[in-house]
Amino acid sequence: MERSMAWAAVAMAVLCLTAAVVRVGADDFVDEDSPGASFIFGDSLVDAGNNNYLSTLSKADMNPNGIDFAASGGNPTGRFTNGRTIADIIGEMLGQADYSPPFLAPNTTGGALLNGVNYASGGAGILNGTGRVFVNRISMDIQIDYFNITRRQLDDLLGKAKAKEFIQRKAIFSITVGSNDFLNNYLMPVLSAGTRVAESPDGFINDLIIHLREQLTRLHALDARKFVVANVGPLGCIPYQKTLNRVGDNECVKLPNTLAAQYNGRLRDLLIDLNGGSDGTGGLPGGRFCLANVYDLVMELIANHQKYGFKTASVACCGNGGRYAGIVPCGPQSSMCDDRQNHVFWDPYHPSEKANLLLAKYIVDGDSKYISPMNLRKLFKL
């Protein structure tokens, strides 16, 4: 039933978005100096407003979200942070002309596609069942179905040969997903009890890796070649988990971090395999898969937050409930701190813009500890 509803949503998107497209001079968009495009997939860490167009409990289209987002004048856009997401910042650093617009926005058509498109959705996961507690969200499978629509639009816009060249040479495909598969699936209080009895952590993580492999392979078949895939951050250190489990200020919850680390090890192996393994043979032809080590990056910010100019890496700036303001999501009725620049976390789940800026710098220009086998600036120039 759920999968049928998802396919109905795809059909509706085709009807809404398929229109006569004025073909432009394709040569202007595939030269060496043209700005790049970011095609962004994932969850609320990078959602730029797709959930605004869904009937869902996972929304950020209300104040004070976006209070520091300069492009909107401080008005909420559907981003789950006070300003730019990490994907927004990475796009800026790579010279992208504008932010990748949400796929479901009515003006995401024509020349706007040449900045890339954002398909991410708050509450989404690798598995289609993840996030059902929010009623609606766009799972990774459906996000790739939506990219297939964009792919055909680009053919109409640029011509098939130029569209393929544009996607393979000038586009980076960013995948930030997996956190909800743990937080809002396997670890979900009460609702996950049956899943955890029926499936071991090893079995669950194996399912995630199998599905993600299929999803990356689908994108490659649609001409994606330059990938950056983020691993899962230290889930046990976010204000939500710390509040729920009543741990100390300098403590993190062990089980979520253990599961994240276990998944991350499997993800690293998967990307090595897709890159052709240790001998460089096999894999997906022409594909370059970079691993963004978000887990260690966030742990670095948390452990050394004062060095980076933060006063707290435990308390959410916007939220309510418990010692770390980690139960009630950010919204008009939430408490909000006066010193947003001093918080690693904006709300119970998501980093602040200042934290996103630091994370993005390491991913774009950092060394192999945090981004491998090359950083994004090198990947983009290939």
mmCIF file of C-alpha atoms in Angstrom:
data_model
loop_
_atom_site.group_PDB
_atom_site.id
_atom_site.type_symbol
_atom_site.label_atom_id
_atom_site.label_comp_id
_atom_site.label_asym_id
_atom_site.label_seq_id
_atom_site.Cartn_x
_atom_site.Cartn_y
_atom_site.Cartn_z
ATOM 1 C CA MET A 1 0.000 0.000 0.000
ATOM 2 C CA GLU A 2 2.754 2.416 0.992
ATOM 3 C CA ARG A 3 4.745 1.673 -2.173
ATOM 4 C CA SER A 4 1.588 2.170 -4.306
ATOM 5 C CA MET A 5 1.035 5.586 -2.751
ATOM 6 C CA ALA A 6 4.665 6.473 -3.440
ATOM 7 C CA TRP A 7 4.328 5.563 -7.117
ATOM 8 C CA ALA A 8 1.144 7.628 -7.305
ATOM 9 C CA ALA A 9 3.188 10.575 -6.038
ATOM 10 C CA VAL A 10 5.717 9.999 -8.809
ATOM 11 C CA ALA A 11 2.963 9.944 -11.419
ATOM 12 C CA MET A 12 1.561 13.186 -10.048
ATOM 13 C CA ALA A 13 5.011 14.789 -10.178
ATOM 14 C CA VAL A 14 5.328 13.811 -13.832
ATOM 15 C CA LEU A 15 1.978 15.411 -14.628
ATOM 16 C CA CYS A 16 2.840 18.584 -12.750
ATOM 17 C CA LEU A 17 6.405 19.008 -13.958
ATOM 18 C CA THR A 18 6.341 17.756 -17.547
ATOM 19 C CA ALA A 19 5.846 20.759 -19.809
ATOM 20 C CA ALA A 20 7.154 22.176 -23.035
ATOM 21 C CA VAL A 21 10.709 23.319 -22.323
ATOM 22 C CA VAL A 22 12.463 25.991 -24.353
ATOM 23 C CA ARG A 23 15.759 24.525 -25.508
ATOM 24 C CA VAL A 24 18.761 26.690 -24.680
ATOM 25 C CA GLY A 25 22.233 26.950 -26.101
ATOM 26 C CA ALA A 26 23.747 23.830 -24.572
ATOM 27 C CA ASP A 27 27.330 24.828 -25.284
ATOM 28 C CA ASP A 28 27.018 27.568 -22.666
ATOM 29 C CA PHE A 29 26.592 25.043 -19.876
ATOM 30 C CA VAL A 30 29.232 22.382 -20.399
ATOM 31 C CA ASP A 31 32.351 24.462 -20.913
ATOM 32 C CA GLU A 32 35.265 24.336 -18.483
ATOM 33 C CA ASP A 33 34.334 27.592 -16.741
ATOM 34 C CA SER A 34 30.627 26.954 -16.265
ATOM 35 C CA PRO A 35 29.421 26.683 -12.662
ATOM 36 C CA GLY A 36 28.709 23.254 -11.293
ATOM 37 C CA ALA A 37 25.463 21.605 -10.362
ATOM 38 C CA SER A 38 24.575 19.771 -7.141
ATOM 39 C CA PHE A 39 21.979 17.022 -7.178
ATOM 40 C CA ILE A 40 21.190 16.477 -3.510
ATOM 41 C CA PHE A 41 19.570 13.396 -1.987
ATOM 42 C CA GLY A 42 18.902 12.601 1.638
ATOM 43 C CA ASP A 43 17.056 13.638 4.752
ATOM 44 C CA SER A 44 16.390 16.715 6.882
ATOM 45 C CA LEU A 45 20.099 17.477 7.209
ATOM 46 C CA VAL A 46 19.971 18.715 3.601
ATOM 47 C CA ASP A 47 16.245 19.217 2.847
ATOM 48 C CA ALA A 48 15.833 22.648 1.225
ATOM 49 C CA GLY A 49 12.041 22.718 1.380
ATOM 50 C CA ASN A 50 10.576 19.623 -0.286
ATOM 51 C CA ASN A 51 8.601 18.785 2.834
ATOM 52 C CA ASN A 52 6.822 22.151 2.540
ATOM 53 C CA TYR A 53 4.823 20.512 -0.261
ATOM 54 C CA LEU A 54 3.894 17.371 1.684
ATOM 55 C CA SER A 55 1.262 16.657 4.306
ATOM 56 C CA THR A 56 3.805 15.589 6.887
ATOM 57 C CA LEU A 57 4.664 15.979 10.535
ATOM 58 C CA SER A 58 8.292 16.622 9.551
ATOM 59 C CA LYS A 59 8.328 20.299 8.612
ATOM 60 C CA ALA A 60 10.581 23.305 9.157
ATOM 61 C CA ASP A 61 8.493 25.934 7.367
ATOM 62 C CA MET A 62 7.866 27.909 10.532
ATOM 63 C CA ASN A 63 9.828 30.444 12.601
ATOM 64 C CA PRO A 64 12.456 30.583 13.967
ATOM 65 C CA ASN A 65 13.890 28.068 11.460
ATOM 66 C CA GLY A 66 15.836 29.993 8.832
ATOM 67 C CA ILE A 67 16.298 33.022 11.051
ATOM 68 C CA ASP A 68 19.878 33.442 9.783
ATOM 69 C CA PHE A 69 19.260 32.398 6.168
ATOM 70 C CA ALA A 70 20.325 35.534 4.295
ATOM 71 C CA ALA A 71 18.774 34.545 0.961
ATOM 72 C CA SER A 72 15.268 34.557 2.465
ATOM 73 C CA GLY A 73 15.759 37.579 4.688
ATOM 74 C CA GLY A 74 15.535 35.360 7.748
ATOM 75 C CA ASN A 75 12.215 33.766 6.791
ATOM 76 C CA PRO A 76 11.761 29.999 7.045
ATOM 77 C CA THR A 77 12.336 28.046 3.830
ATOM 78 C CA GLY A 78 11.876 24.484 5.039
ATOM 79 C CA ARG A 79 15.526 24.049 6.015
ATOM 80 C CA PHE A 80 15.933 22.328 9.372
ATOM 81 C CA THR A 81 18.496 24.780 10.735
ATOM 82 C CA ASN A 82 18.908 28.469 11.459
ATOM 83 C CA GLY A 83 20.642 29.207 8.158
ATOM 84 C CA ARG A 84 22.271 27.241 5.357
ATOM 85 C CA THR A 85 22.493 23.479 5.233
ATOM 86 C CA ILE A 86 25.824 21.785 4.646
ATOM 87 C CA ALA A 87 24.729 21.124 1.039
ATOM 88 C CA ASP A 88 24.030 24.835 0.477
ATOM 89 C CA ILE A 89 27.468 25.780 1.753
ATOM 90 C CA ILE A 90 29.281 23.127 -0.277
ATOM 91 C CA GLY A 91 27.532 24.369 -3.412
ATOM 92 C CA GLU A 92 28.680 27.925 -2.688
ATOM 93 C CA MET A 93 32.258 26.825 -2.077
ATOM 94 C CA LEU A 94 32.354 24.946 -5.396
ATOM 95 C CA GLY A 95 31.126 28.014 -7.294
ATOM 96 C CA GLN A 96 27.543 26.946 -7.874
ATOM 97 C CA ALA A 97 25.558 29.893 -9.250
ATOM 98 C CA ASP A 98 22.572 29.409 -6.922
ATOM 99 C CA TYR A 99 21.214 26.968 -4.374
ATOM 100 C CA SER A 100 19.797 23.740 -5.770
ATOM 101 C CA PRO A 101 16.009 24.278 -5.618
ATOM 102 C CA PRO A 102 13.620 21.721 -4.086
ATOM 103 C CA PHE A 103 12.297 19.281 -6.673
ATOM 104 C CA LEU A 104 8.684 19.808 -5.566
ATOM 105 C CA ALA A 105 8.844 23.613 -5.863
ATOM 106 C CA PRO A 106 6.746 24.754 -8.856
ATOM 107 C CA ASN A 107 9.564 26.886 -10.302
ATOM 108 C CA THR A 108 12.087 24.019 -10.413
ATOM 109 C CA THR A 109 12.072 23.714 -14.185
ATOM 110 C CA GLY A 110 13.862 25.003 -17.262
ATOM 111 C CA GLY A 111 17.172 26.758 -16.660
ATOM 112 C CA ALA A 112 16.825 26.376 -12.869
ATOM 113 C CA LEU A 113 17.751 22.698 -13.321
ATOM 114 C CA LEU A 114 21.269 23.709 -14.351
ATOM 115 C CA ASN A 115 22.100 24.550 -10.714
ATOM 116 C CA GLY A 116 21.129 20.998 -9.805
ATOM 117 C CA VAL A 117 18.058 19.936 -7.857
ATOM 118 C CA ASN A 118 17.454 19.065 -4.220
ATOM 119 C CA TYR A 119 15.366 15.910 -3.656
ATOM 120 C CA ALA A 120 16.021 15.526 0.084
ATOM 121 C CA SER A 121 13.155 15.100 2.500
ATOM 122 C CA GLY A 122 12.942 15.391 6.253
ATOM 123 C CA GLY A 123 12.254 11.970 7.778
ATOM 124 C CA ALA A 124 13.497 10.035 4.734
ATOM 125 C CA GLY A 125 15.689 6.975 4.882
ATOM 126 C CA ILE A 126 17.366 4.343 2.768
ATOM 127 C CA LEU A 127 14.467 1.984 3.500
ATOM 128 C CA ASN A 128 10.989 2.877 2.281
ATOM 129 C CA GLY A 129 9.452 2.119 5.659
ATOM 130 C CA THR A 130 11.732 4.524 7.532
ATOM 131 C CA GLY A 131 10.021 7.647 8.850
ATOM 132 C CA ARG A 132 6.452 6.398 8.554
ATOM 133 C CA VAL A 133 5.834 8.004 11.942
ATOM 134 C CA PHE A 134 5.867 11.364 10.080
ATOM 135 C CA VAL A 135 3.040 10.157 7.771
ATOM 136 C CA ASN A 136 4.681 11.431 4.565
ATOM 137 C CA ARG A 137 8.291 11.808 3.425
ATOM 138 C CA ILE A 138 10.188 11.077 0.189
ATOM 139 C CA SER A 139 12.263 7.935 0.595
ATOM 140 C CA MET A 140 15.551 7.465 -1.267
ATOM 141 C CA ASP A 141 13.891 5.199 -3.834
ATOM 142 C CA ILE A 142 11.334 7.878 -4.675
ATOM 143 C CA GLN A 143 13.989 10.608 -4.690
ATOM 144 C CA ILE A 144 15.789 8.675 -7.427
ATOM 145 C CA ASP A 145 12.495 8.243 -9.289
ATOM 146 C CA TYR A 146 12.200 12.029 -9.159
ATOM 147 C CA PHE A 147 15.746 12.449 -10.489
ATOM 148 C CA ASN A 148 14.715 10.286 -13.425
ATOM 149 C CA ILE A 149 12.092 12.935 -14.226
ATOM 150 C CA THR A 150 14.757 15.659 -14.030
ATOM 151 C CA ARG A 151 17.007 13.548 -16.227
ATOM 152 C CA ARG A 152 14.429 13.577 -19.016
ATOM 153 C CA GLN A 153 13.865 17.307 -18.568
ATOM 154 C CA LEU A 154 17.592 17.908 -19.021
ATOM 155 C CA ASP A 155 17.499 15.935 -22.264
ATOM 156 C CA ASP A 156 14.763 18.283 -23.483
ATOM 157 C CA LEU A 157 16.640 21.329 -22.271
ATOM 158 C CA LEU A 158 20.124 20.578 -23.575
ATOM 159 C CA GLY A 159 19.727 17.741 -26.045
ATOM 160 C CA LYS A 160 20.614 14.172 -25.111
ATOM 161 C CA ALA A 161 24.351 14.317 -25.830
ATOM 162 C CA LYS A 162 24.954 17.595 -23.999
ATOM 163 C CA ALA A 163 22.723 16.574 -21.086
ATOM 164 C CA LYS A 164 24.745 13.402 -20.588
ATOM 165 C CA GLU A 165 28.016 15.357 -20.752
ATOM 166 C CA PHE A 166 26.676 17.959 -18.320
ATOM 167 C CA ILE A 167 25.617 15.337 -15.764
ATOM 168 C CA GLN A 168 28.814 13.322 -16.010
ATOM 169 C CA ARG A 169 31.287 16.242 -15.981
ATOM 170 C CA LYS A 170 29.713 19.179 -14.159
ATOM 171 C CA ALA A 171 27.401 17.575 -11.596
ATOM 172 C CA ILE A 172 28.139 16.257 -8.118
ATOM 173 C CA PHE A 173 25.665 13.841 -6.575
ATOM 174 C CA SER A 174 25.440 14.280 -2.816
ATOM 175 C CA ILE A 175 23.841 11.579 -0.652
ATOM 176 C CA THR A 176 23.219 12.306 3.034
ATOM 177 C CA VAL A 177 20.992 9.553 4.359
ATOM 178 C CA GLY A 178 20.889 6.792 6.957
ATOM 179 C CA SER A 179 20.335 8.611 10.243
ATOM 180 C CA ASN A 180 16.563 8.165 10.144
ATOM 181 C CA ASP A 181 16.926 4.476 9.431
ATOM 182 C CA PHE A 182 18.243 4.264 12.987
ATOM 183 C CA LEU A 183 16.525 7.146 14.812
ATOM 184 C CA ASN A 184 13.092 6.786 13.241
ATOM 185 C CA ASN A 185 13.117 3.098 12.480
ATOM 186 C CA TYR A 186 15.401 0.641 14.276
ATOM 187 C CA LEU A 187 15.800 2.728 17.450
ATOM 188 C CA MET A 188 12.341 4.321 17.504
ATOM 189 C CA PRO A 189 10.978 4.016 21.066
ATOM 190 C CA VAL A 190 8.077 1.524 21.354
ATOM 191 C CA LEU A 191 7.344 1.435 17.605
ATOM 192 C CA SER A 192 10.597 -0.354 16.777
ATOM 193 C CA ALA A 193 10.185 -3.176 19.278
ATOM 194 C CA GLY A 194 8.959 -5.688 16.702
ATOM 195 C CA THR A 195 11.712 -4.830 14.228
ATOM 196 C CA ARG A 196 14.461 -5.204 16.796
ATOM 197 C CA VAL A 197 13.144 -8.590 17.918
ATOM 198 C CA ALA A 198 12.813 -9.820 14.336
ATOM 199 C CA GLU A 199 16.122 -8.524 12.999
ATOM 200 C CA SER A 200 19.578 -8.300 14.530
ATOM 201 C CA PRO A 201 21.676 -5.146 14.134
ATOM 202 C CA ASP A 202 23.867 -7.011 11.637
ATOM 203 C CA GLY A 203 20.838 -8.027 9.600
ATOM 204 C CA PHE A 204 19.336 -4.550 9.650
ATOM 205 C CA ILE A 205 22.584 -2.885 8.599
ATOM 206 C CA ASN A 206 23.023 -5.483 5.868
ATOM 207 C CA ASP A 207 19.587 -4.521 4.523
ATOM 208 C CA LEU A 208 20.626 -0.862 4.503
ATOM 209 C CA ILE A 209 23.815 -1.568 2.560
ATOM 210 C CA ILE A 210 22.033 -3.783 0.014
ATOM 211 C CA HIS A 211 19.407 -1.088 -0.622
ATOM 212 C CA LEU A 212 21.962 1.719 -0.806
ATOM 213 C CA ARG A 213 24.046 -0.237 -3.315
ATOM 214 C CA GLU A 214 20.954 -0.610 -5.507
ATOM 215 C CA GLN A 215 20.195 3.099 -5.198
ATOM 216 C CA LEU A 216 23.703 4.245 -6.103
ATOM 217 C CA THR A 217 23.713 1.806 -9.014
ATOM 218 C CA ARG A 218 20.447 3.309 -10.282
ATOM 219 C CA LEU A 219 21.923 6.805 -10.168
ATOM 220 C CA HIS A 220 25.001 5.599 -12.036
ATOM 221 C CA ALA A 221 22.736 4.106 -14.720
ATOM 222 C CA LEU A 222 21.196 7.584 -15.079
ATOM 223 C CA ASP A 223 24.701 8.974 -15.854
ATOM 224 C CA ALA A 224 25.735 10.148 -12.366
ATOM 225 C CA ARG A 225 29.513 9.788 -12.059
ATOM 226 C CA LYS A 226 30.768 12.054 -9.236
ATOM 227 C CA PHE A 227 29.385 11.036 -5.848
ATOM 228 C CA VAL A 228 29.911 12.156 -2.289
ATOM 229 C CA VAL A 229 28.236 9.906 0.262
ATOM 230 C CA ALA A 230 28.093 10.993 3.897
ATOM 231 C CA ASN A 231 28.301 8.411 6.628
ATOM 232 C CA VAL A 232 26.017 8.544 9.668
ATOM 233 C CA GLY A 233 27.033 10.956 12.402
ATOM 234 C CA PRO A 234 27.340 10.175 16.127
ATOM 235 C CA LEU A 235 23.623 9.762 16.784
ATOM 236 C CA GLY A 236 24.152 9.160 20.478
ATOM 237 C CA CYS A 237 25.544 12.675 20.897
ATOM 238 C CA ILE A 238 22.593 14.684 19.543
ATOM 239 C CA PRO A 239 20.444 16.553 22.106
ATOM 240 C CA TYR A 240 17.461 14.274 21.423
ATOM 241 C CA GLN A 241 19.298 11.078 22.361
ATOM 242 C CA LYS A 242 21.124 12.691 25.269
ATOM 243 C CA THR A 243 17.860 14.003 26.708
ATOM 244 C CA LEU A 244 15.961 10.767 26.145
ATOM 245 C CA ASN A 245 18.655 8.696 27.853
ATOM 246 C CA ARG A 246 19.592 11.239 30.558
ATOM 247 C CA VAL A 247 23.335 11.117 30.080
ATOM 248 C CA GLY A 248 25.848 13.657 31.339
ATOM 249 C CA ASP A 249 27.011 16.742 29.492
ATOM 250 C CA ASN A 250 30.223 15.103 28.287
ATOM 251 C CA GLU A 251 28.640 11.710 27.580
ATOM 252 C CA CYS A 252 27.005 10.211 24.499
ATOM 253 C CA VAL A 253 24.549 7.318 24.312
ATOM 254 C CA LYS A 254 26.449 4.150 23.478
ATOM 255 C CA LEU A 255 24.024 2.043 21.388
ATOM 256 C CA PRO A 256 23.216 4.615 18.671
ATOM 257 C CA ASN A 257 26.910 5.413 18.252
ATOM 258 C CA THR A 258 27.809 1.731 18.101
ATOM 259 C CA LEU A 259 25.216 1.104 15.386
ATOM 260 C CA ALA A 260 26.327 4.187 13.441
ATOM 261 C CA ALA A 261 29.966 3.081 13.574
ATOM 262 C CA GLN A 262 29.028 -0.425 12.449
ATOM 263 C CA TYR A 263 27.033 0.933 9.493
ATOM 264 C CA ASN A 264 29.827 3.349 8.618
ATOM 265 C CA GLY A 265 32.336 0.525 8.354
ATOM 266 C CA ARG A 266 30.073 -1.317 5.930
ATOM 267 C CA LEU A 267 29.491 1.894 3.964
ATOM 268 C CA ARG A 268 33.234 2.428 3.570
ATOM 269 C CA ASP A 269 33.596 -1.102 2.201
ATOM 270 C CA LEU A 270 30.701 -0.533 -0.191
ATOM 271 C CA LEU A 271 32.204 2.645 -1.650
ATOM 272 C CA ILE A 272 35.626 1.013 -2.025
ATOM 273 C CA ASP A 273 33.917 -1.781 -3.932
ATOM 274 C CA LEU A 274 31.977 0.639 -6.160
ATOM 275 C CA ASN A 275 35.248 2.467 -6.890
ATOM 276 C CA GLY A 276 36.719 -0.796 -8.182
ATOM 277 C CA GLY A 277 38.180 -2.308 -5.026
ATOM 278 C CA SER A 278 41.811 -2.250 -3.962
ATOM 279 C CA ASP A 279 43.061 -3.078 -7.451
ATOM 280 C CA GLY A 280 40.950 -0.449 -9.202
ATOM 281 C CA THR A 281 39.104 -2.957 -11.362
ATOM 282 C CA GLY A 282 35.399 -3.694 -11.440
ATOM 283 C CA GLY A 283 33.090 -1.306 -9.623
ATOM 284 C CA LEU A 284 30.764 0.999 -11.548
ATOM 285 C CA PRO A 285 32.549 2.185 -14.727
ATOM 286 C CA GLY A 286 33.637 5.810 -14.557
ATOM 287 C CA GLY A 287 32.087 6.297 -11.120
ATOM 288 C CA ARG A 288 34.001 8.158 -8.414
ATOM 289 C CA PHE A 289 32.612 7.660 -4.922
ATOM 290 C CA CYS A 290 33.908 9.837 -2.098
ATOM 291 C CA LEU A 291 33.165 9.102 1.539
ATOM 292 C CA ALA A 292 32.456 12.106 3.755
ATOM 293 C CA ASN A 293 33.430 11.051 7.273
ATOM 294 C CA VAL A 294 30.744 13.064 9.054
ATOM 295 C CA TYR A 295 30.938 10.847 12.142
ATOM 296 C CA ASP A 296 34.512 11.818 12.969
ATOM 297 C CA LEU A 297 33.968 15.426 11.884
ATOM 298 C CA VAL A 298 31.057 15.914 14.275
ATOM 299 C CA MET A 299 32.920 14.124 17.046
ATOM 300 C CA GLU A 300 35.809 16.520 16.489
ATOM 301 C CA LEU A 301 33.467 19.515 16.827
ATOM 302 C CA ILE A 302 31.880 18.084 19.955
ATOM 303 C CA ALA A 303 35.121 17.091 21.686
ATOM 304 C CA ASN A 304 36.854 20.380 20.865
ATOM 305 C CA HIS A 305 33.879 22.728 20.581
ATOM 306 C CA GLN A 306 35.518 25.532 22.540
ATOM 307 C CA LYS A 307 38.439 25.546 20.093
ATOM 308 C CA TYR A 308 35.951 26.184 17.279
ATOM 309 C CA GLY A 309 34.208 29.010 19.118
ATOM 310 C CA PHE A 310 31.233 27.157 20.613
ATOM 311 C CA LYS A 311 30.148 27.253 24.240
ATOM 312 C CA THR A 312 28.048 24.088 24.165
ATOM 313 C CA ALA A 313 27.929 20.907 22.105
ATOM 314 C CA SER A 314 25.076 19.398 24.129
ATOM 315 C CA VAL A 315 22.210 21.886 24.405
ATOM 316 C CA ALA A 316 19.981 22.656 21.415
ATOM 317 C CA CYS A 317 19.570 26.329 20.685
ATOM 318 C CA CYS A 318 15.916 25.925 19.665
ATOM 319 C CA GLY A 319 13.741 23.314 21.349
ATOM 320 C CA ASN A 320 12.239 22.282 24.641
ATOM 321 C CA GLY A 321 12.282 19.402 27.058
ATOM 322 C CA GLY A 322 14.878 18.129 29.465
ATOM 323 C CA ARG A 323 18.385 19.245 30.258
ATOM 324 C CA TYR A 324 19.432 19.604 26.611
ATOM 325 C CA ALA A 325 16.186 21.014 25.100
ATOM 326 C CA GLY A 326 16.081 17.786 23.136
ATOM 327 C CA ILE A 327 12.475 16.566 23.049
ATOM 328 C CA VAL A 328 10.276 19.193 21.371
ATOM 329 C CA PRO A 329 11.376 20.235 17.844
ATOM 330 C CA CYS A 330 12.053 23.843 16.948
ATOM 331 C CA GLY A 331 8.939 25.887 16.229
ATOM 332 C CA PRO A 332 7.087 29.093 17.143
ATOM 333 C CA GLN A 333 6.353 27.844 20.685
ATOM 334 C CA SER A 334 9.915 26.623 21.348
ATOM 335 C CA SER A 335 12.491 28.376 23.458
ATOM 336 C CA MET A 336 15.364 29.831 21.438
ATOM 337 C CA CYS A 337 18.801 30.794 22.695
ATOM 338 C CA ASP A 338 20.151 34.323 22.350
ATOM 339 C CA ASP A 339 23.601 33.171 21.231
ATOM 340 C CA ARG A 340 23.104 30.962 18.180
ATOM 341 C CA GLN A 341 26.782 31.191 17.243
ATOM 342 C CA ASN A 342 27.690 29.412 20.476
ATOM 343 C CA HIS A 343 25.725 26.198 19.793
ATOM 344 C CA VAL A 344 26.875 23.197 17.772
ATOM 345 C CA PHE A 345 23.232 22.065 17.556
ATOM 346 C CA TRP A 346 20.400 24.241 16.322
ATOM 347 C CA ASP A 347 17.621 21.889 17.463
ATOM 348 C CA PRO A 348 17.339 18.394 18.971
ATOM 349 C CA TYR A 349 18.620 16.763 15.756
ATOM 350 C CA HIS A 350 20.375 19.207 13.426
ATOM 351 C CA PRO A 351 23.614 21.224 13.447
ATOM 352 C CA SER A 352 23.617 25.014 13.452
ATOM 353 C CA GLU A 353 24.718 26.943 10.386
ATOM 354 C CA LYS A 354 28.059 27.690 12.052
ATOM 355 C CA ALA A 355 28.656 23.962 12.577
ATOM 356 C CA ASN A 356 27.572 23.234 8.987
ATOM 357 C CA LEU A 357 30.095 25.789 7.720
ATOM 358 C CA LEU A 358 32.964 24.076 9.540
ATOM 359 C CA LEU A 359 31.874 20.626 8.360
ATOM 360 C CA ALA A 360 31.602 21.823 4.753
ATOM 361 C CA LYS A 361 35.112 23.272 4.754
ATOM 362 C CA TYR A 362 36.617 19.932 5.729
ATOM 363 C CA ILE A 363 34.597 18.069 3.089
ATOM 364 C CA VAL A 364 35.457 20.472 0.268
ATOM 365 C CA ASP A 365 39.150 21.042 1.034
ATOM 366 C CA GLY A 366 40.054 18.568 3.772
ATOM 367 C CA ASP A 367 42.418 15.623 3.849
ATOM 368 C CA SER A 368 41.725 11.892 3.723
ATOM 369 C CA LYS A 369 40.836 11.675 7.425
ATOM 370 C CA TYR A 370 37.527 13.359 6.701
ATOM 371 C CA ILE A 371 36.985 12.940 2.948
ATOM 372 C CA SER A 372 38.409 10.110 0.860
ATOM 373 C CA PRO A 373 39.785 9.086 -1.578
ATOM 374 C CA MET A 374 39.826 12.797 -2.541
ATOM 375 C CA ASN A 375 38.139 15.983 -1.387
ATOM 376 C CA LEU A 376 35.231 17.544 -3.243
ATOM 377 C CA ARG A 377 37.232 20.289 -4.880
ATOM 378 C CA LYS A 378 39.440 17.665 -6.517
ATOM 379 C CA LEU A 379 36.430 15.538 -7.410
ATOM 380 C CA PHE A 380 34.694 18.489 -9.046
ATOM 381 C CA LYS A 381 37.726 19.288 -11.187
ATOM 382 C CA LEU A 382 37.976 15.786 -12.656
#
